[in-house]
Amino acid sequence: MKQIIAVHDLSGFGRCSLSVVMPTLAAMGVRACALPTAYLSAHTAFPPCPHSVFLDLTAQMEATLAHWEELHARFDGFYSGFLGAPEQMEILERCLSHQRRDGFLAMVDPVMGDGGKPYRTYTPQLCRKMAELAAHADLITPNLTEAAILLNEDYDPSPAPEKAAAWLRRLSLDGRRSVILTGLSLTGDTLGAGCFAREAGRVEFAQAPLAHGVFSGTGDLFASVAFGKLLAGESLPAATQAAVDFVSLAARTTLERGGDPVEGADYEPLLYLLAPKKI
Ligand code: PXL
């Protein structure tokens, strides 16, 4: 069974980060070992209140990795997302260099913002550190806001395919890493992603029916499905299409069931669709 390190916050209310990553990868037959970066009472799309909890877990991350080293724990991959403090990047860079071996897959989702704006906990220093961590990845999965931050460009909510392809190539750092750029809408009623696979050196696009609404945590759902498919040996374009299809279905199902997009997509009843065909 594949075993990976999942580095994200745990948000108690609202579906995102570890509360999405762990069930999704488990459904795909992958054992995800959690390295939580922070505990939040609710994710940051909800308005803060005097009782909001944001517990920075940087010290516990360092101790946890030291414990795992004592246990000689070895992993097939690494998936990081929402990070809580700049010091966490250095801890993760050390973790990556310790775990790397043949066949290891390091995916950094450079979670920093959405809709053209950074999330409220992301300072410019944290964004710079995220770019440094992402330089160690085999694959990054930015949305359009994060791509603009990484490239130091203006945010463009609907780039033409040629512009998206140019950004994908630039984000690959001269073909050293693969890239999935999410949140791309190529026609008025579809939404999806573009990918650049470093092995093939080619850009491809994937689209699925658009569900109207701003859904929290769908980037985490997307990255989890794509990562699970890659670990199962699928190609980057196939993994990208599978993630686009699953997120579209979960978002449309949420609207049909009258769910509130800020609480995330109703993906749980659909997880059976991701189960591996062979065990
Ligand atoms: O889905 C990205 C994400 C992860 N973790 C937390 C968030 C968000 C986006 O809002 O607030 C805590």
mmCIF file with all atom_site columns, C-alpha atoms and ligand atoms in Angstrom, residues 8-11 15-18 38 40 42-46 54 81-83 109 111-114 119-122 146 215-221, ligand 1:
data_model
loop_
_atom_site.group_PDB
_atom_site.id
_atom_site.type_symbol
_atom_site.label_atom_id
_atom_site.label_alt_id
_atom_site.label_comp_id
_atom_site.label_asym_id
_atom_site.label_entity_id
_atom_site.label_seq_id
_atom_site.pdbx_PDB_ins_code
_atom_site.Cartn_x
_atom_site.Cartn_y
_atom_site.Cartn_z
_atom_site.occupancy
_atom_site.B_iso_or_equiv
_atom_site.pdbx_formal_charge
_atom_site.auth_seq_id
_atom_site.auth_comp_id
_atom_site.auth_asym_id
_atom_site.auth_atom_id
_atom_site.pdbx_PDB_model_num
ATOM   1  C CA . HIS A 1 8   ? -1.970  20.723 5.614  1.00 0.00 ? 8   HIS A CA 1
ATOM   2  C CA . ASP A 1 9   ? -3.947  22.425 8.368  1.00 0.00 ? 9   ASP A CA 1
ATOM   3  C CA . LEU A 1 10  ? -6.852  20.716 10.084 1.00 0.00 ? 10  LEU A CA 1
ATOM   4  C CA . SER A 1 11  ? -9.929  22.935 9.964  1.00 0.00 ? 11  SER A CA 1
ATOM   5  C CA . ARG A 1 15  ? -14.489 21.073 4.286  1.00 0.00 ? 15  ARG A CA 1
ATOM   6  C CA . CYS A 1 16  ? -10.906 21.694 3.226  1.00 0.00 ? 16  CYS A CA 1
ATOM   7  C CA . SER A 1 17  ? -7.310  20.616 3.849  1.00 0.00 ? 17  SER A CA 1
ATOM   8  C CA . LEU A 1 18  ? -6.803  17.452 5.965  1.00 0.00 ? 18  LEU A CA 1
ATOM   9  C CA . ALA A 1 38  ? -2.171  24.392 12.189 1.00 0.00 ? 38  ALA A CA 1
ATOM   10 C CA . LEU A 1 40  ? -8.285  26.197 12.898 1.00 0.00 ? 40  LEU A CA 1
ATOM   11 C CA . ALA A 1 42  ? -13.046 26.932 10.860 1.00 0.00 ? 42  ALA A CA 1
ATOM   12 C CA . HIS A 1 43  ? -11.367 27.657 7.550  1.00 0.00 ? 43  HIS A CA 1
ATOM   13 C CA . THR A 1 44  ? -10.572 31.239 6.597  1.00 0.00 ? 44  THR A CA 1
ATOM   14 C CA . ALA A 1 45  ? -13.484 31.746 4.188  1.00 0.00 ? 45  ALA A CA 1
ATOM   15 C CA . PHE A 1 46  ? -15.723 32.038 7.273  1.00 0.00 ? 46  PHE A CA 1
ATOM   16 C CA . PHE A 1 54  ? -5.617  29.412 14.922 1.00 0.00 ? 54  PHE A CA 1
ATOM   17 C CA . GLY A 1 81  ? -0.895  22.516 1.057  1.00 0.00 ? 81  GLY A CA 1
ATOM   18 C CA . PHE A 1 82  ? -1.917  25.179 3.593  1.00 0.00 ? 82  PHE A CA 1
ATOM   19 C CA . LEU A 1 83  ? 1.055   26.245 5.729  1.00 0.00 ? 83  LEU A CA 1
ATOM   20 C CA . ASP A 1 109 ? -0.014  22.761 -3.734 1.00 0.00 ? 109 ASP A CA 1
ATOM   21 C CA . VAL A 1 111 ? -1.993  27.308 -1.242 1.00 0.00 ? 111 VAL A CA 1
ATOM   22 C CA . MET A 1 112 ? -1.845  31.106 -0.852 1.00 0.00 ? 112 MET A CA 1
ATOM   23 C CA . GLY A 1 113 ? -5.076  32.629 -2.090 1.00 0.00 ? 113 GLY A CA 1
ATOM   24 C CA . ASP A 1 114 ? -8.037  32.654 -4.432 1.00 0.00 ? 114 ASP A CA 1
ATOM   25 C CA . TYR A 1 119 ? -5.895  34.281 2.185  1.00 0.00 ? 119 TYR A CA 1
ATOM   26 C CA . ARG A 1 120 ? -5.947  36.434 5.309  1.00 0.00 ? 120 ARG A CA 1
ATOM   27 C CA . THR A 1 121 ? -3.155  34.458 7.085  1.00 0.00 ? 121 THR A CA 1
ATOM   28 C CA . TYR A 1 122 ? -0.747  34.667 4.101  1.00 0.00 ? 122 TYR A CA 1
ATOM   29 C CA . GLU A 1 146 ? -1.303  31.472 -6.841 1.00 0.00 ? 146 GLU A CA 1
ATOM   30 C CA . PHE A 1 215 ? -16.754 26.409 -3.300 1.00 0.00 ? 215 PHE A CA 1
ATOM   31 C CA . SER A 1 216 ? -14.271 26.257 -0.416 1.00 0.00 ? 216 SER A CA 1
ATOM   32 C CA . GLY A 1 217 ? -11.726 23.459 -0.387 1.00 0.00 ? 217 GLY A CA 1
ATOM   33 C CA . THR A 1 218 ? -12.256 22.299 -3.948 1.00 0.00 ? 218 THR A CA 1
ATOM   34 C CA . GLY A 1 219 ? -8.577  22.989 -4.679 1.00 0.00 ? 219 GLY A CA 1
ATOM   35 C CA . ASP A 1 220 ? -7.701  20.490 -1.925 1.00 0.00 ? 220 ASP A CA 1
ATOM   36 C CA . LEU A 1 221 ? -10.199 17.964 -3.291 1.00 0.00 ? 221 LEU A CA 1
HETATM 37 O O1 . PXL B 2 .   ? -8.606  25.205 0.611  1.00 0.00 ? 1   PXL B O1 1
HETATM 38 C C1 . PXL B 2 .   ? -7.498  25.929 0.979  1.00 0.00 ? 1   PXL B C1 1
HETATM 39 C C2 . PXL B 2 .   ? -7.525  26.231 2.434  1.00 0.00 ? 1   PXL B C2 1
HETATM 40 C C3 . PXL B 2 .   ? -6.908  25.388 3.314  1.00 0.00 ? 1   PXL B C3 1
HETATM 41 N N1 . PXL B 2 .   ? -6.893  25.631 4.639  1.00 0.00 ? 1   PXL B N1 1
HETATM 42 C C4 . PXL B 2 .   ? -7.503  26.712 5.142  1.00 0.00 ? 1   PXL B C4 1
HETATM 43 C C5 . PXL B 2 .   ? -8.155  27.603 4.317  1.00 0.00 ? 1   PXL B C5 1
HETATM 44 C C6 . PXL B 2 .   ? -8.170  27.368 2.930  1.00 0.00 ? 1   PXL B C6 1
HETATM 45 C C7 . PXL B 2 .   ? -8.878  28.285 2.054  1.00 0.00 ? 1   PXL B C7 1
HETATM 46 O O2 . PXL B 2 .   ? -9.612  29.160 2.440  1.00 0.00 ? 1   PXL B O2 1
HETATM 47 O O3 . PXL B 2 .   ? -8.765  28.668 4.849  1.00 0.00 ? 1   PXL B O3 1
HETATM 48 C C8 . PXL B 2 .   ? -7.474  26.954 6.610  1.00 0.00 ? 1   PXL B C8 1
#
